Structure formats: structure tokens, C-alpha cells
Short mmCIF file of C-alpha atoms and ligand atoms in Angstrom, two decimals:
data_model
loop_
_atom_site.label_atom_id
_atom_site.label_comp_id
_atom_site.label_asym_id
_atom_site.label_seq_id
_atom_site.Cartn_x
_atom_site.Cartn_y
_atom_site.Cartn_z
CA MET J 1 22.81 7.05 15.63
CA ILE J 2 19.40 8.69 15.59
CA TYR J 3 17.08 6.93 13.17
CA LEU J 4 14.12 9.01 12.07
CA ASP J 5 13.21 7.33 8.79
CA ASN J 6 10.71 4.70 9.91
CA ASN J 7 8.44 5.15 6.88
CA ALA J 8 11.34 3.85 4.77
CA THR J 9 11.87 0.81 6.95
CA THR J 10 11.95 -0.15 10.63
CA ASN J 11 14.36 -2.15 12.75
CA LEU J 12 13.58 -5.84 13.25
CA HIS J 13 11.85 -6.52 16.56
CA PRO J 14 14.10 -8.86 18.66
CA GLU J 15 11.25 -11.33 19.25
CA ILE J 16 10.72 -11.52 15.49
CA ALA J 17 14.45 -12.00 14.85
CA ASP J 18 14.39 -14.97 17.28
CA LEU J 19 11.34 -16.42 15.62
CA ILE J 20 12.94 -16.16 12.15
CA SER J 21 16.17 -17.77 13.27
CA HIS J 22 14.28 -20.60 15.04
CA SER J 23 12.24 -21.24 11.91
CA LEU J 24 15.30 -21.18 9.61
CA TYR J 25 17.46 -23.43 11.80
CA LYS J 26 14.93 -25.81 13.32
CA ASN J 27 11.70 -25.82 11.34
CA TRP J 28 12.97 -25.54 7.80
CA GLY J 29 10.85 -28.27 6.22
CA ASN J 30 8.75 -27.53 3.16
CA PRO J 31 5.14 -26.88 4.27
CA SER J 32 3.89 -28.49 1.04
CA ALA J 33 5.66 -31.81 1.84
CA SER J 34 3.57 -34.85 2.70
CA TYR J 35 5.72 -35.90 5.71
CA HIS J 36 5.24 -34.41 9.12
CA PHE J 37 8.56 -32.49 9.43
CA GLY J 38 7.45 -30.25 6.56
CA SER J 39 3.67 -30.37 6.65
CA LYS J 40 3.48 -29.26 10.29
CA GLU J 41 4.65 -25.85 9.05
CA LYS J 42 1.25 -25.43 7.39
CA LEU J 43 0.00 -24.68 10.89
CA THR J 44 2.65 -21.93 11.26
CA ILE J 45 1.45 -20.39 8.01
CA GLU J 46 -2.23 -20.56 8.92
CA LYS J 47 -1.52 -19.08 12.35
CA ALA J 48 0.29 -16.17 10.66
CA ARG J 49 -2.63 -15.71 8.27
CA GLU J 50 -4.95 -15.42 11.25
CA LEU J 51 -2.70 -12.83 12.94
CA VAL J 52 -2.52 -10.70 9.78
CA SER J 53 -6.29 -10.84 9.34
CA ASN J 54 -6.84 -9.91 13.02
CA LEU J 55 -4.90 -6.67 12.65
CA ILE J 56 -7.23 -5.42 9.90
CA ASN J 57 -10.38 -7.19 11.15
CA SER J 58 -10.86 -9.45 8.18
CA HIS J 59 -11.02 -13.22 7.67
CA PRO J 60 -7.89 -15.43 7.34
CA ASN J 61 -9.04 -16.84 3.99
CA GLU J 62 -8.96 -13.26 2.62
CA ILE J 63 -5.16 -12.97 3.14
CA LEU J 64 -2.67 -13.81 0.37
CA PHE J 65 1.04 -13.88 1.25
CA THR J 66 3.35 -12.08 -1.17
CA SER J 67 7.02 -11.09 -1.21
CA CYS J 68 6.30 -7.37 -0.52
CA ALA J 69 3.67 -4.69 -0.93
CA THR J 70 5.03 -3.90 -4.39
CA GLU J 71 4.05 -7.46 -5.37
CA SER J 72 0.66 -7.06 -3.66
CA ASN J 73 -0.01 -3.89 -5.67
CA SER J 74 1.18 -5.51 -8.90
CA THR J 75 -1.04 -8.55 -8.26
CA VAL J 76 -4.09 -6.27 -8.15
CA PHE J 77 -3.13 -4.48 -11.36
CA ASN J 78 -2.35 -7.76 -13.10
CA THR J 79 -5.83 -9.01 -12.10
CA ILE J 80 -7.36 -5.87 -13.59
CA PHE J 81 -5.33 -6.31 -16.79
CA GLU J 82 -6.48 -9.92 -17.17
CA GLN J 83 -10.07 -9.22 -16.22
CA PHE J 84 -10.74 -6.01 -18.15
CA SER J 85 -8.28 -5.78 -21.11
CA ASN J 86 -10.26 -5.55 -24.33
CA SER J 87 -13.45 -4.77 -22.44
CA SER J 88 -15.39 -1.50 -22.32
CA LYS J 89 -14.51 -1.17 -18.61
CA ASN J 90 -11.04 0.22 -19.14
CA LYS J 91 -10.75 3.25 -16.87
CA ILE J 92 -8.57 3.29 -13.74
CA ILE J 93 -8.68 6.15 -11.23
CA THR J 94 -5.79 6.90 -8.89
CA THR J 95 -4.08 9.99 -7.44
CA LYS J 96 -0.92 11.95 -8.25
CA ILE J 97 0.57 11.15 -4.83
CA GLU J 98 0.65 7.34 -4.87
CA HIS J 99 3.78 5.28 -4.23
CA SER J 100 5.88 4.51 -7.31
CA SER J 101 4.67 0.89 -7.23
CA ILE J 102 1.18 2.17 -8.10
CA ILE J 103 2.28 4.93 -10.48
CA GLU J 104 4.44 2.50 -12.49
CA ASN J 105 1.56 0.00 -12.72
CA CYS J 106 -0.68 2.83 -13.94
CA LYS J 107 1.86 3.69 -16.65
CA LEU J 108 1.87 0.01 -17.64
CA ALA J 109 -1.94 0.08 -17.73
CA GLU J 110 -1.78 3.00 -20.20
CA THR J 111 0.44 0.97 -22.54
CA LYS J 112 -2.20 -1.77 -22.39
CA GLY J 113 -4.95 0.59 -23.56
CA PHE J 114 -6.42 1.55 -20.18
CA GLU J 115 -7.33 5.18 -19.52
CA VAL J 116 -5.85 6.35 -16.21
CA ILE J 117 -7.11 9.41 -14.34
CA TYR J 118 -4.62 10.83 -11.81
CA LEU J 119 -6.59 12.91 -9.29
CA ASP J 120 -5.05 16.18 -8.14
CA VAL J 121 -4.43 17.03 -4.49
CA ASP J 122 -4.68 20.43 -2.82
CA GLU J 123 -1.91 22.27 -0.88
CA GLU J 124 -2.55 20.08 2.15
CA GLY J 125 -2.24 16.90 0.10
CA MET J 126 -5.96 16.12 0.09
CA ILE J 127 -8.01 14.78 -2.81
CA ASN J 128 -11.38 16.28 -3.72
CA LEU J 129 -14.16 13.68 -3.39
CA ASP J 130 -16.33 15.58 -5.89
CA GLU J 131 -13.57 15.15 -8.47
CA LEU J 132 -13.51 11.43 -7.75
CA GLU J 133 -17.29 11.22 -8.17
CA THR J 134 -17.10 13.09 -11.46
CA ALA J 135 -14.26 10.87 -12.69
CA ILE J 136 -16.03 7.57 -11.95
CA SER J 137 -18.17 6.49 -14.88
CA SER J 138 -19.75 3.28 -16.14
CA ASN J 139 -16.44 2.25 -17.76
CA THR J 140 -14.38 2.52 -14.53
CA CYS J 141 -12.98 -0.84 -13.42
CA LEU J 142 -10.66 0.18 -10.54
CA VAL J 143 -10.03 2.97 -8.07
CA SER J 144 -6.63 2.73 -6.34
CA ILE J 145 -6.05 5.24 -3.54
CA MET J 146 -3.62 4.89 -0.67
CA TRP J 147 -4.73 4.94 2.98
CA ALA J 148 -1.89 7.21 4.10
CA ASN J 149 0.88 8.91 2.20
CA ASN J 150 4.44 7.72 2.85
CA GLU J 151 5.96 11.23 2.57
CA THR J 152 3.47 13.49 4.32
CA GLY J 153 1.48 10.99 6.40
CA VAL J 154 -1.76 12.52 5.09
CA ILE J 155 -4.68 10.11 5.56
CA TYR J 156 -7.17 9.74 2.71
CA PRO J 157 -10.97 9.44 3.14
CA VAL J 158 -10.97 5.72 2.37
CA ARG J 159 -14.35 5.05 3.99
CA GLN J 160 -16.11 7.53 1.68
CA VAL J 161 -14.13 6.28 -1.33
CA ALA J 162 -15.06 2.68 -0.47
CA ASP J 163 -18.76 3.53 -0.05
CA TYR J 164 -18.78 5.42 -3.30
CA CYS J 165 -17.02 2.64 -5.22
CA GLN J 166 -19.38 0.06 -3.79
CA SER J 167 -22.43 2.08 -4.83
CA LYS J 168 -21.01 2.33 -8.37
CA ASN J 169 -19.94 -1.31 -8.52
CA VAL J 170 -16.27 -0.35 -9.00
CA LEU J 171 -13.38 -2.30 -7.42
CA PHE J 172 -11.43 -0.36 -4.78
CA HIS J 173 -7.79 -1.10 -4.01
CA CYS J 174 -6.07 0.60 -1.09
CA ASP J 175 -2.31 0.67 -0.57
CA ALA J 176 -2.30 0.69 3.23
CA VAL J 177 1.43 0.11 3.75
CA GLN J 178 1.84 3.31 5.78
CA ALA J 179 -1.43 2.94 7.70
CA VAL J 180 -1.22 -0.64 8.96
CA GLY J 181 -0.04 -0.66 12.57
CA LYS J 182 -0.36 3.15 12.74
CA VAL J 183 -4.14 3.65 12.72
CA HIS J 184 -7.13 1.40 13.45
CA ILE J 185 -8.18 -0.55 10.38
CA ASP J 186 -11.46 -2.44 10.34
CA LEU J 187 -12.32 -4.08 7.04
CA GLU J 188 -15.66 -5.30 8.32
CA GLU J 189 -16.63 -1.66 8.57
CA ILE J 190 -14.97 -0.34 5.42
CA GLN J 191 -15.77 -2.00 2.10
CA ILE J 192 -12.32 -2.17 0.55
CA ASP J 193 -11.86 -4.91 -2.08
CA TYR J 194 -8.05 -5.17 -2.04
CA LEU J 195 -5.58 -3.88 0.57
CA SER J 196 -1.78 -4.10 0.45
CA LEU J 197 0.54 -4.27 3.46
CA SER J 198 4.20 -4.92 4.19
CA ALA J 199 6.10 -6.37 7.17
CA HIS J 200 9.18 -4.14 7.15
CA LYS J 201 7.22 -1.00 8.02
CA ILE J 202 6.05 -2.59 11.29
CA HIS J 203 9.30 -4.05 12.65
CA GLY J 204 9.16 -7.21 10.54
CA PRO J 205 11.70 -8.24 7.87
CA LYS J 206 11.98 -6.88 4.34
CA GLY J 207 10.76 -9.19 1.61
CA ILE J 208 7.37 -10.29 2.93
CA GLY J 209 3.96 -8.72 2.50
CA ALA J 210 0.32 -9.58 2.06
CA LEU J 211 -2.69 -8.71 -0.03
CA TYR J 212 -6.15 -8.69 1.50
CA ILE J 213 -8.75 -9.77 -1.06
CA ARG J 214 -12.37 -9.39 0.03
CA SER J 215 -14.16 -12.70 -0.29
CA GLY J 216 -15.75 -13.02 -3.73
CA THR J 217 -13.50 -10.40 -5.39
CA PRO J 218 -11.70 -11.47 -8.60
CA ILE J 219 -7.99 -12.33 -8.27
CA LYS J 220 -5.48 -13.75 -10.76
CA PRO J 221 -1.95 -15.04 -10.18
CA LEU J 222 1.00 -12.81 -10.95
CA ILE J 223 3.40 -15.71 -10.26
CA TYR J 224 2.46 -19.18 -11.47
CA GLY J 225 3.98 -22.25 -9.84
CA GLY J 226 3.33 -25.19 -7.58
CA GLY J 227 -0.20 -24.35 -6.53
CA GLN J 228 0.67 -22.61 -3.26
CA GLU J 229 -1.85 -20.09 -1.89
CA ASN J 230 -4.68 -21.93 -3.68
CA GLY J 231 -2.90 -21.45 -6.99
CA ILE J 232 -2.94 -17.64 -6.65
CA ARG J 233 0.74 -17.20 -5.75
CA GLY J 234 3.27 -19.86 -6.73
CA GLY J 235 6.63 -20.32 -4.99
CA THR J 236 7.80 -22.41 -2.04
CA TYR J 237 6.45 -20.95 1.18
CA ASN J 238 8.85 -18.61 3.01
CA THR J 239 7.69 -19.98 6.35
CA ALA J 240 10.12 -17.98 8.50
CA TYR J 241 9.13 -14.65 7.00
CA ILE J 242 5.43 -15.47 6.87
CA ALA J 243 5.58 -16.29 10.60
CA ALA J 244 7.51 -13.04 11.09
CA LEU J 245 4.81 -11.03 9.32
CA GLY J 246 2.20 -12.70 11.53
CA LYS J 247 4.18 -11.80 14.65
CA ALA J 248 4.73 -8.22 13.46
CA CYS J 249 0.95 -7.88 12.98
CA GLU J 250 0.26 -9.39 16.40
CA LEU J 251 2.66 -6.93 18.08
CA ALA J 252 1.33 -4.00 16.05
CA LYS J 253 -2.21 -4.78 17.21
CA LEU J 254 -1.08 -5.13 20.82
CA ASN J 255 0.90 -1.87 20.74
CA LEU J 256 -1.33 0.24 18.50
CA ASN J 257 -2.72 2.56 21.18
CA SER J 258 0.67 3.21 22.79
CA TYR J 259 2.24 3.67 19.34
CA ILE J 260 -0.31 6.36 18.46
CA LYS J 261 0.13 8.06 21.82
CA ASN J 262 3.97 7.99 21.82
CA THR J 263 4.64 8.95 18.23
CA SER J 264 2.04 11.75 18.10
CA TYR J 265 3.42 13.15 21.37
CA MET J 266 6.98 13.26 19.97
CA ARG J 267 5.84 14.64 16.63
CA ASN J 268 3.91 17.45 18.33
CA ILE J 269 6.97 18.44 20.32
CA PHE J 270 9.11 18.33 17.19
CA GLU J 271 6.75 20.51 15.16
CA GLN J 272 6.22 22.94 18.01
CA LEU J 273 9.97 23.36 18.54
CA LEU J 274 10.58 23.79 14.82
CA SER J 275 7.91 26.53 14.66
CA GLU J 276 9.33 28.29 17.72
CA GLU J 277 12.98 28.16 16.68
CA PHE J 278 12.90 28.89 12.95
CA GLU J 279 11.29 31.72 11.04
CA ASN J 280 11.57 30.22 7.58
CA ILE J 281 10.00 26.86 8.48
CA TYR J 282 6.84 25.52 6.83
CA PHE J 283 5.04 22.19 6.92
CA ASN J 284 3.57 19.98 4.21
CA GLY J 285 0.21 18.38 5.01
CA ARG J 286 0.14 19.46 8.65
CA ASN J 287 -3.45 20.73 8.41
CA SER J 288 -4.77 17.41 7.14
CA LEU J 289 -5.56 14.34 9.20
CA ARG J 290 -2.26 12.42 9.40
CA ILE J 291 -0.81 9.15 10.68
CA PRO J 292 0.77 9.95 14.05
CA ASN J 293 4.45 9.36 13.27
CA THR J 294 5.14 11.53 10.22
CA SER J 295 6.13 15.16 9.77
CA ASN J 296 7.06 16.73 6.44
CA PHE J 297 8.63 20.19 6.49
CA GLY J 298 10.95 22.53 4.67
CA PHE J 299 13.11 25.58 5.28
CA LYS J 300 12.15 28.25 2.76
CA GLY J 301 15.01 28.77 0.30
CA ILE J 302 17.19 25.90 1.60
CA ASP J 303 17.67 22.73 -0.41
CA SER J 304 16.81 19.67 1.71
CA GLU J 305 20.01 17.91 0.56
CA ILE J 306 22.13 20.47 2.47
CA ILE J 307 20.30 19.70 5.69
CA LEU J 308 20.13 15.94 5.18
CA ASN J 309 23.84 15.71 4.35
CA PHE J 310 24.74 17.73 7.43
CA LEU J 311 22.61 15.47 9.66
CA ASN J 312 23.83 12.36 7.88
CA ASN J 313 27.43 13.30 8.78
CA GLN J 314 26.38 13.24 12.42
CA ASP J 315 24.60 9.89 12.15
CA ILE J 316 21.12 11.39 12.19
CA PHE J 317 18.97 9.85 9.50
CA LEU J 318 15.97 11.51 7.89
CA SER J 319 14.96 11.57 4.24
CA SER J 320 13.58 13.70 1.46
CA GLY J 321 10.98 12.36 -0.92
CA SER J 322 13.41 12.55 -3.80
CA ALA J 323 13.84 9.54 -6.01
CA CYS J 324 17.29 8.70 -7.30
CA THR J 325 17.14 6.96 -10.68
CA SER J 326 20.22 6.53 -12.88
CA ASN J 327 22.11 9.05 -10.74
CA VAL J 328 19.53 11.75 -11.44
CA ILE J 329 17.72 13.11 -8.41
CA THR J 330 14.03 13.82 -9.05
CA PRO J 331 12.35 15.88 -6.33
CA SER J 332 9.30 14.35 -4.66
CA HIS J 333 6.30 13.97 -6.98
CA VAL J 334 4.09 14.17 -3.87
CA ILE J 335 5.22 17.63 -2.74
CA THR J 336 5.34 18.80 -6.37
CA ALA J 337 1.67 17.79 -6.75
CA MET J 338 0.76 19.54 -3.48
CA LYS J 339 2.79 22.70 -3.87
CA SER J 340 5.63 23.29 -6.31
CA TYR J 341 8.90 21.95 -7.63
CA GLU J 342 10.74 24.42 -5.30
CA SER J 343 8.93 23.09 -2.22
CA ALA J 344 9.71 19.54 -3.33
CA ASN J 345 13.42 20.46 -3.37
CA GLU J 346 13.12 21.70 0.21
CA ALA J 347 11.01 18.86 1.64
CA ILE J 348 12.30 16.75 4.52
CA ARG J 349 10.50 13.81 6.11
CA LEU J 350 10.80 12.78 9.72
CA SER J 351 9.11 9.47 10.53
CA LEU J 352 9.15 8.13 14.07
CA SER J 353 8.70 4.78 15.76
CA SER J 354 7.89 4.09 19.41
CA LEU J 355 11.62 3.54 19.94
CA ASN J 356 12.48 7.21 19.39
CA SER J 357 12.65 9.59 22.33
CA VAL J 358 12.02 13.24 23.16
CA ASP J 359 15.77 13.59 23.83
CA GLU J 360 16.44 12.61 20.23
CA ILE J 361 13.91 15.18 19.04
CA LYS J 362 15.61 17.88 21.11
CA GLU J 363 19.03 16.85 19.81
CA ILE J 364 18.04 17.18 16.20
CA ILE J 365 16.52 20.61 16.86
CA GLU J 366 19.86 21.72 18.38
CA LYS J 367 21.76 20.40 15.34
CA LEU J 368 19.39 22.23 13.02
CA LYS J 369 19.89 25.46 14.97
CA THR J 370 23.65 25.12 14.51
CA LEU J 371 23.36 24.50 10.79
CA ILE J 372 20.77 27.16 10.01
CA SER J 373 22.82 29.80 11.88
CA LEU J 374 25.76 28.98 9.58
CA LEU J 375 23.81 29.29 6.32
N1 LIG D 401 3.41 1.54 -0.82
C1 LIG D 401 3.81 2.48 0.04
C2 LIG D 401 2.88 3.58 0.41
C3 LIG D 401 5.11 2.42 0.59
O1 LIG D 401 5.51 3.37 1.44
C4 LIG D 401 5.96 1.36 0.19
C5 LIG D 401 7.35 1.31 0.68
O2 LIG D 401 7.97 2.32 0.94
C6 LIG D 401 5.47 0.40 -0.70
C7 LIG D 401 4.19 0.52 -1.19
C8 LIG D 401 6.33 -0.75 -1.14
O3 LIG D 401 6.47 -1.68 -0.09
P1 LIG D 401 7.51 -2.89 -0.23
O4 LIG D 401 8.82 -2.34 0.19
O5 LIG D 401 7.00 -3.93 0.74
O6 LIG D 401 7.46 -3.35 -1.61
#
């Protein structure tokens, strides 16, 4: 198989698989227990917290463990709901190209009486900072803008957004799921208040994530329970997966430079070959700053499903940005916002990891040549 859908999820790193199995079989005590067999696992958890905070240059006590980035995002919105419902600060600003876990929370916010502004993006997927400045007013409580887009890889100007929010005394949440482990992140330099991340995008397991909460920033529990995580997130500690997230962050930090070098090298070859071989090819977001592993493209006049099905039959896995809900396929809201509904129907995403190879890139180009010549 050729797996080219690493923004959807990544394979589990073998070292992390070993660590999980060791924790589940040998060190399965409850960290909240008073006896040593359980309580020693508190050290495992605190070590993982330190490793997560190191990757984004923050402080361990600013890291909250969650079950996934969707929960991290929802925890931020729930905090905003509790803090600002029935107050005059009831405006939330986001973009049209966020992940569904943000968009759905924004829709929920609207039912709770919040006003939500969805910023437009241009053809290259970029927001306009002037529009953000105009949208922020004295009643804005939250700005939520992703670091990098999961479909196009486009990177957003989070430093400027953070500075602007800070100067206006507005909380800034950043969904950094697709940026963590792919670009340098330094939260001592950039004044983000909340940042969400997830293990399974960086060779960790599915079902574990974290929320960075800048010291002194308000936070309320989404899940109440036995007082874990200082009462902010109830539920018995998932020690194995927390340790796995820590390890994934440690490896991501160690491998960041080679990851950037390898994936951008392969992506450049891929995009160059596509441009050379096909006349009707176009790219989405290629002229913006992007994370190094992602390419989004389309063949003019050809539905992406035709291409993806053909590749799928040959065990080559890429994706479109379409969402499938109740058996109805909705073309990508990201490409629709950037370009048009037609482009969204044609959009294909390739997302690499360091484990991919130039040979795989060349093989997929050959397969595409075969298919396109038949159409
Ligand atoms: N945010 C972005 C940008 C994502 O790409 C994803 C997953 O695809 C999520 C949030 C949700 O992450 P999780 O699967 O950990 O809930």
C-alpha cells in the first residue's frame, strides 16, 4: 500500500506501541491511588506533560490532557459559554475554513445567543488581517483561528493575530493540530491563550490530545468527575496514552528539522511532476505559506472521486476534503470558501510523512498518467 493521507491520521511509531503495551500490561495501576503501584504513575503523567510542553515551548502546568483535539476545542468553547453567556461580550470571530470541531462549536454558540463572524479567505486560502481588525470590537470575547489548514496546509498569520488579540484584550484560541510537529512552535514568543493538539497526527495513538492554556487564562471543565487535572478534566487517567502523547511529542521535536526537509522535498517533486505531466492540473493554496507535507490539487473538469476510487483500487490512499454525513457527500467547505463548489468537487489532498519515499511519489504520478489518458 501507499499511504498518503497523513493529515487524517498517521501510523503508530513502533517505540510508542511498545511503550503503550508496557504501560497497559505492567504499569496499569490507577495514578490517583494512594499506594505505590498506582501513584508512581503520576510521575509518568508529569513526565509526559513536560514533553508536550517542550514541543511548543510552554510550561508543563499549562498542559491539560484530553481525549482528543475535538475535546480540547470543545473545552475552550465551553469555557467561553460559561464565562460570557448573558454578558455584553458575546461575539466570537473565526474563519470559514476551520475544522468541523470548531465550526460545530460556533453553530452551538449561535444557539446560545453568541454572534459569530466567519472570516472569508481569498483564492489562496488566506484571511485578510484588516477584516479581522475591523471585526474585533469591544464585545468580542474569543478569536479562534487555526495554525494550519488540514486540507490545504495553508499556514495562518497566528503571530499577528495573537498580537492583535492581546492588544484588544480578546482571548485567542488556535487549533494547531496540523501544525504541531510540522513547524516550529514557540509559545513564549507567540501570545496564544489556548492551543489544541492531538497525538494521532504525529505517530501517536488516536484518542488522546491536549489543550495548552496560558497561565492565568480562564478555563472551565467540560467533563466533571474525580478531580483529575486539578478538577478541570474528570476521568481516570489514561496513563498509557498520555505517556504515548508525551513520547510522540518528544520524537516530533527530535525529528522536526528532518521532517520539514524530507516532506517538503517530496512534495516539491510531486507538484513539479504534476505540473509537467498534466495540462489540466491546478493547485489549491500553493502560493501561500504552507506546512511542508501537504499538497491540494485538482484536475479541471474531473471529479476527485473518480481519481480517488481508481487509486483506492490499487491500494494508494489519498483523500478529498469531502465530508460524508448520512450518506450524503458534501464537497469540502474549505475549497468552496477559497474557490467554488466545482473546485471543491475536484479537490484531492496528498499529505506525507517522513516514511513516504520519492519512489512512491513517482508511482502515483505513473498511475495518474494511466488514468487521465483513459478519461
Ligand atoms: N482540528 C484539525 C485541524 C484537525 O485536522 C483534526 C483532525 O483531523 C481535529 C481538529 C480533530 O482532532 P481529533 O481527531 O484529535 O479530535
